[in-house]
Amino acid sequence: MIPESFVQELLARVDVVDVVGRYVQLRKGGANLLGLCPFHNEKSPSFTVSPTKQFYHCFGCGAHGSAITFLMEHTGASFPEAVRSLASNAGMTVPEASRSPVQRAADKRRKEEVSRHQQILDMAQAHYVAQLKLAQPAIRYLKQRGLSGAIAARFGLGWAGTDRRGLAAIFPQYEDPLLVESGLVIEADDGRRYDRFRERIMFPIRNTRGKLIGFGGRIIGKGEPKYLNSPETSLFSKGHELYGLWEARAGIRSAGHVLVVEGYMDVVGLAQHGVENAVATLGTATTAFHIEKLLRASHTIVFSFDGDTAGRRAAWRALNACLPLVRDDVAMRFLFLPTEHDPDSYIQAYGAEAFRATVSEAMPLSRFMMDELASRHAMHEAEGRAACVHEALPLLAMLPEGTLRLQIEREFAKRVQLTPEELSGMMRDAPPPSNAEPSPEHNAPPPYGGPQASDYGAYDEPPGFMDGASYEDQGHQVHQAPMHEPVARAGKRSARAPGKTRSVTPLAKRLLRLLLAHPELVGQLGDQQLEILHHGPHLVLVRDLITLANSSGARHAGALLQAAEPGSDLEGVLASLTPELLAGEELPDPQAEWNDALGRIELEAIKAEQSALVQGGLKDDFSRRRYQELTRRIALLSSASSRQVR
């Protein structure tokens, strides 16, 4: 665990302009710097970096954060990796938790093993790419599938030839155990070795940090299986990874949703036609780990399945994985293509615009679930409706509490001719739910918002390929921006329950904006101001921000954004204020603005207390004296306010 004090010291010493400038060409734009956003495609710059407040914000896609967040978002680095990278450049040493000599030795061995596995995979990838340039049958096949050389290069497609020991050309030590452990070579019972992949188009599979972790291979001639993935390794788990997610980062942000398809060729074929936001599962049913990873990429997921029986079964399994992770601010939709088409063939037949139009008409999760349930039962009969309820109860129980669950329950109750109260009663009396169709690999996936799932895990060879946050000025409600979610810091959990929000009044918003832009104001708070803030019923988030500034020692806006608890109400409000900070002018006297805002809050509180006294009738001396004291205080505040105006 990296101490928060070190994170804040690091952010005080690094310059977000220097960090972003290594990856984005910036130019002066008033007090800030502008550039083309690295997180989505744009022609006019909407990406802004503030050197004084030390954060970035894109007015196009909503991406925002500190220097640490930028490295995590742009390079795929984990929180510790981003901190260590910045610390190294700043000449600082990251404090490490004390570990025993045995633990340190084990860590070193693990790092060396991962590094060696990585080197082997990278060497194999270079070999496969070189072989593709010499393999005319493979080139003809790709051209017949409508793929260009540019798209093949972008996805790193390669070719595994016919030689049983083709990799011996680049690995002279073909008996090296690491070749088997990396999944590239198979060792038979009699000790003979041969390449796992032969006569196949090779698809490199990368994790969310862009690291090569395995391969998928498609045979172009006769033979089985048609698709073959890497086996279980220390780097690769099919139940955790998604093909094309690394390559689709910018496309997902630009499109505003992630499209989940069934095959590697679907991903590459769609990208050939400009649909660059597609990913694919790796020869397995959709798992909860897949859903969590998809939700970190986008708040809108569209699953595309074939319209045949197998496709609908796969979609139903995906729906079961989705149910425990749905949220009111998340959209999950299902697209079923005609039975004679997959995404690749559909876009080739009808074009990109027709395919996008079809995607836009994908049905929501709620409708797919209810239509599918209804199709299995005789809904015109009491017995059929009762059976439908029996099947639906465990599914409904998997939904997290929130508005969406309430909406689904009410709509389902109407379909089965029950009142919402009757359905709620049946759900209360039902036994505790288990997953209606649990993943065969994972019995208890971690909740969404926790640490990212490990890259390691077991799996078997597949039998076949498919087998800005914003708010209104009056009564605004905090919610996450749909297009871009901040990366959660390792070790921190979301503090905000799904579906729950906290109101922010205009004066509270004004105070939050002042504190975010000028954290130094916290150090100048007097006892009387703290008393005003303590009693303000709508100033909970202001008090939270003051506590955060004091405890973290943050010295600028970027540091406060970094220190805020991921997923909390406070983080949501601060994120929504970043556009205003960049667009607004620097205040000549922030302290005077702060005092004026607190004066207004105190004035409102005094008037409210006076009204209560008047309603009580001012029947005793204490009430009358108190009313007079409050009147004198109002006059004093009004006098101070008029002097400030002059």
XYZ file of C-alpha atoms in Angstrom, residues 331-556:
226
model
C -27.052 0.360 -19.955
C -26.767 -3.257 -21.108
C -28.399 -4.156 -24.430
C -28.721 -7.236 -26.659
C -28.566 -7.366 -30.453
C -29.643 -10.439 -32.429
C -28.632 -10.511 -36.094
C -30.483 -12.599 -38.709
C -29.643 -16.290 -38.412
C -27.664 -16.279 -41.665
C -25.327 -13.505 -40.493
C -22.615 -12.794 -37.958
C -21.352 -9.199 -37.433
C -18.550 -9.610 -39.993
C -20.804 -10.953 -42.754
C -23.576 -8.447 -41.959
C -21.328 -5.402 -42.247
C -19.832 -6.744 -45.491
C -23.306 -7.275 -46.939
C -24.991 -4.063 -45.825
C -22.229 -1.633 -44.806
C -21.156 0.158 -41.643
C -24.067 2.600 -41.429
C -26.649 -0.182 -41.655
C -24.798 -2.119 -38.962
C -24.631 0.934 -36.672
C -28.350 1.488 -37.203
C -28.997 -2.113 -36.163
C -26.840 -1.673 -33.059
C -28.791 1.454 -32.103
C -31.965 -0.663 -32.052
C -30.560 -3.328 -29.696
C -33.089 -4.296 -27.027
C -32.452 -3.402 -23.375
C -31.594 -6.118 -20.858
C -34.981 -5.769 -19.166
C -36.926 -6.449 -22.352
C -34.745 -9.373 -23.400
C -35.141 -10.981 -19.977
C -38.917 -10.592 -19.884
C -39.469 -11.560 -23.529
C -37.296 -14.650 -23.113
C -39.099 -15.693 -19.932
C -42.476 -15.162 -21.566
C -41.465 -17.235 -24.606
C -40.848 -20.267 -22.394
C -44.289 -20.350 -20.815
C -47.964 -20.279 -21.774
C -48.657 -16.741 -20.627
C -52.369 -16.986 -21.513
C -52.827 -19.620 -18.788
C -52.637 -19.226 -15.017
C -50.356 -22.263 -14.825
C -47.993 -20.797 -17.403
C -47.798 -17.448 -15.651
C -47.152 -19.180 -12.304
C -44.308 -21.177 -13.863
C -42.909 -17.972 -15.335
C -42.896 -16.317 -11.900
C -41.192 -19.367 -10.419
C -38.398 -19.123 -12.985
C -38.105 -15.342 -12.695
C -37.867 -14.986 -8.900
C -34.179 -15.988 -8.569
C -33.305 -13.746 -11.528
C -35.083 -10.741 -10.015
C -33.408 -11.398 -6.676
C -29.974 -11.143 -8.340
C -30.627 -7.512 -9.290
C -29.040 -4.916 -6.959
C -31.372 -2.549 -5.144
C -32.140 0.568 -7.166
C -34.536 2.246 -9.554
C -33.898 -0.212 -12.395
C -34.785 -3.209 -10.233
C -37.989 -1.476 -9.143
C -38.929 -0.714 -12.759
C -38.268 -4.298 -13.876
C -40.275 -5.767 -11.007
C -43.261 -3.537 -11.776
C -43.197 -4.345 -15.478
C -42.830 -8.064 -14.830
C -45.691 -8.003 -12.315
C -47.922 -6.472 -14.995
C -46.984 -9.241 -17.469
C -47.879 -12.034 -15.056
C -51.051 -10.263 -13.849
C -49.841 -9.594 -10.303
C -49.711 -6.348 -8.378
C -46.236 -5.026 -7.517
C -47.049 -5.639 -3.844
C -47.940 -9.275 -4.508
C -44.709 -9.844 -6.413
C -42.675 -8.133 -3.675
C -44.267 -10.388 -1.085
C -43.396 -13.497 -3.092
C -39.806 -12.293 -3.401
C -39.562 -11.734 0.357
C -40.798 -15.271 0.998
C -38.535 -16.853 -1.633
C -35.342 -18.638 -0.478
C -32.046 -16.719 -0.831
C -30.972 -16.691 -4.495
C -28.038 -18.443 -6.018
C -26.973 -17.454 -9.524
C -29.658 -18.688 -11.892
C -26.978 -19.920 -14.244
C -23.624 -19.739 -12.447
C -20.365 -19.441 -14.302
C -18.721 -22.871 -14.537
C -15.404 -21.309 -13.563
C -16.138 -18.731 -10.883
C -18.571 -19.215 -8.045
C -18.152 -15.862 -6.321
C -16.958 -13.036 -8.524
C -15.899 -9.866 -6.695
C -18.335 -6.952 -6.666
C -18.043 -4.288 -9.326
C -15.780 -1.445 -8.277
C -13.299 -3.625 -6.369
C -9.734 -4.278 -7.410
C -9.292 -5.500 -10.945
C -9.463 -9.256 -11.298
C -6.183 -11.073 -11.558
C -4.784 -11.860 -14.943
C -4.100 -15.403 -13.839
C -6.433 -18.393 -13.618
C -7.119 -21.844 -14.963
C -9.057 -22.822 -18.030
C -9.327 -25.653 -20.508
C -8.922 -25.674 -24.278
C -12.218 -24.517 -25.831
C -14.156 -27.044 -27.890
C -14.926 -24.327 -30.430
C -14.641 -20.603 -30.934
C -17.805 -19.425 -29.360
C -18.391 -22.349 -27.115
C -19.629 14.367 -17.665
C -20.943 13.889 -14.616
C -23.404 16.768 -14.621
C -26.120 18.340 -12.519
C -28.593 21.184 -12.707
C -28.163 24.293 -10.600
C -31.347 23.628 -8.631
C -31.525 20.320 -6.781
C -28.857 18.722 -8.922
C -28.112 15.058 -8.325
C -24.650 13.557 -8.462
C -24.123 10.867 -11.078
C -21.197 9.462 -13.035
C -20.494 10.624 -16.568
C -21.585 7.855 -18.942
C -18.708 8.045 -21.410
C -15.717 7.940 -19.149
C -15.263 6.478 -15.721
C -12.195 7.337 -13.634
C -9.847 4.458 -12.972
C -10.277 3.190 -9.418
C -7.180 3.289 -7.287
C -5.867 -0.077 -6.166
C -7.013 -0.920 -2.687
C -9.951 1.513 -2.647
C -13.583 0.498 -2.828
C -16.481 2.499 -4.137
C -18.159 4.336 -1.294
C -21.365 5.104 -3.146
C -24.132 2.535 -3.320
C -25.758 2.115 -6.720
C -28.798 4.268 -7.226
C -28.094 6.551 -4.245
C -27.364 10.242 -4.776
C -26.822 13.310 -2.634
C -28.304 16.718 -3.478
C -25.993 19.712 -3.943
C -27.400 23.208 -3.418
C -26.119 26.198 -5.430
C -24.282 27.703 -2.428
C -22.690 24.352 -1.565
C -21.604 24.047 -5.175
C -20.035 27.522 -4.978
C -18.041 26.549 -1.872
C -16.916 23.262 -3.415
C -15.740 25.054 -6.549
C -13.770 27.583 -4.474
C -12.107 24.897 -2.342
C -11.246 22.748 -5.359
C -9.603 25.704 -7.101
C -7.944 27.027 -3.929
C -7.239 24.263 -1.367
C -5.183 26.782 0.619
C -8.461 28.297 1.857
C -8.867 25.324 4.174
C -5.865 26.425 6.237
C -7.451 29.844 6.845
C -10.794 28.661 8.235
C -11.681 30.224 11.579
C -13.766 28.727 14.389
C -16.866 30.735 13.459
C -16.704 29.601 9.812
C -16.236 25.991 10.873
C -19.273 26.342 13.140
C -21.364 27.634 10.212
C -20.236 24.733 8.027
C -20.854 22.215 10.805
C -24.528 23.182 11.193
C -25.337 23.565 7.500
C -27.720 20.705 6.575
C -26.710 20.781 2.892
C -22.969 21.170 3.407
C -22.017 17.543 4.005
C -19.894 17.386 0.837
C -18.212 20.697 1.703
C -17.244 19.278 5.095
C -16.040 16.099 3.379
C -13.842 18.140 1.033
C -12.352 20.123 3.927
C -11.576 16.869 5.728
C -10.030 15.444 2.567
C -7.863 18.524 2.025
C -6.665 18.455 5.645
C -5.981 14.719 5.774
C -4.306 14.447 2.357
C -2.357 17.692 2.352
C -3.422 18.277 -1.271
C -2.041 21.533 -2.653
C -3.905 21.867 -5.936
